[in-house]
mmCIF file of C-alpha atoms in Angstrom:
data_model
loop_
_atom_site.group_PDB
_atom_site.id
_atom_site.type_symbol
_atom_site.label_atom_id
_atom_site.label_comp_id
_atom_site.label_asym_id
_atom_site.label_seq_id
_atom_site.Cartn_x
_atom_site.Cartn_y
_atom_site.Cartn_z
ATOM 1 C CA HIS A 1 124.108 108.190 125.098
ATOM 2 C CA ARG A 2 123.586 105.319 127.476
ATOM 3 C CA TRP A 3 123.326 101.906 126.003
ATOM 4 C CA GLY A 4 121.196 99.286 127.795
ATOM 5 C CA ARG A 5 122.486 95.893 128.879
ATOM 6 C CA GLY A 6 123.716 93.916 125.859
ATOM 7 C CA ALA A 7 123.207 96.885 123.511
ATOM 8 C CA ARG A 8 125.928 98.255 121.265
ATOM 9 C CA PRO A 9 126.339 101.687 119.786
ATOM 10 C CA PRO A 10 125.116 102.028 116.175
ATOM 11 C CA ARG A 11 127.472 100.494 113.544
ATOM 12 C CA ILE A 12 127.504 101.373 109.907
ATOM 13 C CA HIS A 13 129.387 98.883 107.707
ATOM 14 C CA ALA A 14 129.687 99.488 103.890
ATOM 15 C CA PRO A 15 132.496 97.589 102.252
ATOM 16 C CA LEU A 16 133.668 98.961 98.955
ATOM 17 C CA SER A 17 133.457 95.634 97.180
ATOM 18 C CA SER A 18 129.792 95.149 98.008
ATOM 19 C CA LEU A 19 126.798 97.031 96.582
ATOM 20 C CA ALA A 20 124.507 96.201 99.536
ATOM 21 C CA GLN A 21 124.767 98.280 102.675
ATOM 22 C CA ARG A 22 123.620 97.145 106.037
ATOM 23 C CA VAL A 23 122.839 99.417 108.959
ATOM 24 C CA HIS A 24 122.102 98.041 112.457
ATOM 25 C CA LEU A 25 120.719 100.413 114.995
ATOM 26 C CA ASP A 26 119.671 99.338 118.461
ATOM 27 C CA ILE A 27 118.080 102.366 120.096
ATOM 28 C CA GLN A 28 116.550 102.282 123.569
ATOM 29 C CA VAL A 29 114.700 105.272 125.017
ATOM 30 C CA GLY A 30 113.009 105.973 128.252
ATOM 31 C CA GLU A 31 113.635 104.858 131.733
ATOM 32 C CA HIS A 32 114.662 101.287 130.758
ATOM 33 C CA THR A 33 117.884 102.396 129.090
ATOM 34 C CA ASN A 34 119.784 102.637 132.363
ATOM 35 C CA ASN A 35 121.541 99.585 133.627
ATOM 36 C CA TYR A 36 120.859 100.147 137.344
ATOM 37 C CA PRO A 37 122.859 97.232 138.713
ATOM 38 C CA GLU A 38 125.860 98.518 136.786
ATOM 39 C CA ILE A 39 125.250 102.004 138.093
ATOM 40 C CA ALA A 40 124.952 100.760 141.654
ATOM 41 C CA ALA A 41 128.208 98.856 141.408
ATOM 42 C CA LYS A 42 130.112 101.731 139.722
ATOM 43 C CA ASP A 43 128.835 104.429 142.153
ATOM 44 C CA LYS A 44 128.720 102.075 145.166
ATOM 45 C CA LEU A 45 125.102 102.898 146.005
ATOM 46 C CA THR A 46 122.967 101.223 148.632
ATOM 47 C CA GLU A 47 119.637 99.669 147.698
ATOM 48 C CA LEU A 48 117.766 102.702 148.965
ATOM 49 C CA GLN A 49 120.008 105.112 147.045
ATOM 50 C CA LEU A 50 119.628 103.012 143.869
ATOM 51 C CA ARG A 51 115.791 103.051 144.238
ATOM 52 C CA ALA A 52 115.850 106.838 144.827
ATOM 53 C CA ARG A 53 117.877 107.186 141.664
ATOM 54 C CA GLN A 54 115.388 105.016 139.782
ATOM 55 C CA LEU A 55 112.461 107.075 141.027
ATOM 56 C CA LEU A 56 114.225 110.391 140.117
ATOM 57 C CA ASP A 57 114.844 109.003 136.615
ATOM 58 C CA GLN A 58 111.162 108.114 136.357
ATOM 59 C CA VAL A 59 110.073 111.508 137.498
ATOM 60 C CA GLU A 60 112.433 113.129 135.016
ATOM 61 C CA GLN A 61 110.997 110.914 132.215
ATOM 62 C CA ILE A 62 107.472 111.898 133.276
ATOM 63 C CA GLN A 63 108.365 115.577 133.180
ATOM 64 C CA LYS A 64 109.821 115.235 129.738
ATOM 65 C CA GLU A 65 106.678 113.415 128.497
ATOM 66 C CA GLN A 66 104.465 116.130 130.017
ATOM 67 C CA ASN A 67 106.493 118.891 128.354
ATOM 68 C CA TYR A 68 106.283 117.021 125.044
ATOM 69 C CA GLN A 69 102.493 116.601 125.415
ATOM 70 C CA ARG A 70 102.140 120.336 126.191
ATOM 71 C CA PHE A 71 104.141 121.183 123.110
ATOM 72 C CA ARG A 72 101.924 118.878 120.972
ATOM 73 C CA GLU A 73 98.749 120.396 122.490
ATOM 74 C CA GLU A 74 100.020 123.932 121.725
ATOM 75 C CA ARG A 75 100.916 122.964 118.174
ATOM 76 C CA PHE A 76 97.494 121.262 117.735
ATOM 77 C CA ARG A 77 95.705 124.337 119.131
ATOM 78 C CA MET A 78 97.552 126.629 116.655
ATOM 79 C CA THR A 79 96.659 124.329 113.793
ATOM 80 C CA SER A 80 93.014 124.206 114.836
ATOM 81 C CA GLU A 81 92.840 128.001 115.177
ATOM 82 C CA SER A 82 94.476 128.459 111.839
ATOM 83 C CA THR A 83 91.973 126.023 110.245
ATOM 84 C CA ASN A 84 88.980 127.763 111.867
ATOM 85 C CA GLN A 85 90.257 131.105 110.569
ATOM 86 C CA ARG A 86 90.629 129.751 107.036
ATOM 87 C CA VAL A 87 87.203 128.178 107.187
ATOM 88 C CA LEU A 88 85.732 131.511 108.285
ATOM 89 C CA TRP A 89 87.396 133.447 105.352
ATOM 90 C CA TRP A 90 86.537 130.724 102.875
ATOM 91 C CA SER A 91 82.810 130.886 103.855
ATOM 92 C CA ILE A 92 82.905 134.680 103.640
ATOM 93 C CA ALA A 93 84.540 134.516 100.189
ATOM 94 C CA GLN A 94 81.820 131.991 99.051
ATOM 95 C CA THR A 95 79.141 134.217 100.342
ATOM 96 C CA VAL A 96 80.535 137.301 98.565
ATOM 97 C CA ILE A 97 80.968 135.253 95.312
ATOM 98 C CA LEU A 98 77.339 133.993 95.575
ATOM 99 C CA ILE A 99 75.944 137.535 96.158
ATOM 100 C CA LEU A 100 78.024 138.960 93.257
ATOM 101 C CA THR A 101 76.913 136.078 90.986
ATOM 102 C CA GLY A 102 73.262 136.765 91.932
ATOM 103 C CA ILE A 103 73.678 140.483 91.249
ATOM 104 C CA TRP A 104 75.315 139.728 87.800
ATOM 105 C CA GLN A 105 72.607 137.293 86.901
ATOM 106 C CA MET A 106 69.809 139.808 87.785
ATOM 107 C CA ARG A 107 71.467 142.548 85.754
ATOM 108 C CA HIS A 108 72.055 140.211 82.850
ATOM 109 C CA LEU A 109 68.488 138.933 82.890
ATOM 110 C CA LYS A 110 67.146 142.485 83.199
ATOM 111 C CA SER A 111 69.144 143.673 80.156
ATOM 112 C CA PHE A 112 68.094 140.481 78.320
ATOM 113 C CA PHE A 113 64.395 141.087 78.968
ATOM 114 C CA GLU A 114 64.772 144.807 78.077
ATOM 115 C CA ALA A 115 66.477 143.847 74.797
ATOM 116 C CA LYS A 116 63.611 141.427 74.010
ATOM 117 C CA LYS A 117 61.157 144.082 75.095
ATOM 118 C CA LEU A 118 59.507 141.765 77.580
ATOM 119 C CA VAL A 119 59.653 144.272 80.356
#
């Protein structure tokens, strides 16, 4: 992991004598996590090389974001198709139940009227 300027790695401190636990996390993500002046000094880069490195990092970040959005779109599409399929089968089941209930009611009423000798 790269930690930005002034950032420290996560520390977890839980003394045995205390019941309270404290966790401090300082997480930085994206293109702003790199300390470019430090990178330039360490690798002895010119201003143009440093700018090229920044642009390459930005392009890489954009590609990662695009891949993530494609993944989310694919997952959303699968969820939508699954939901549509379930709605279709639920409506078919409701229609079948409605038809069967109608048939049962007609037979029941017919036998009722025949028993009462109204038909």
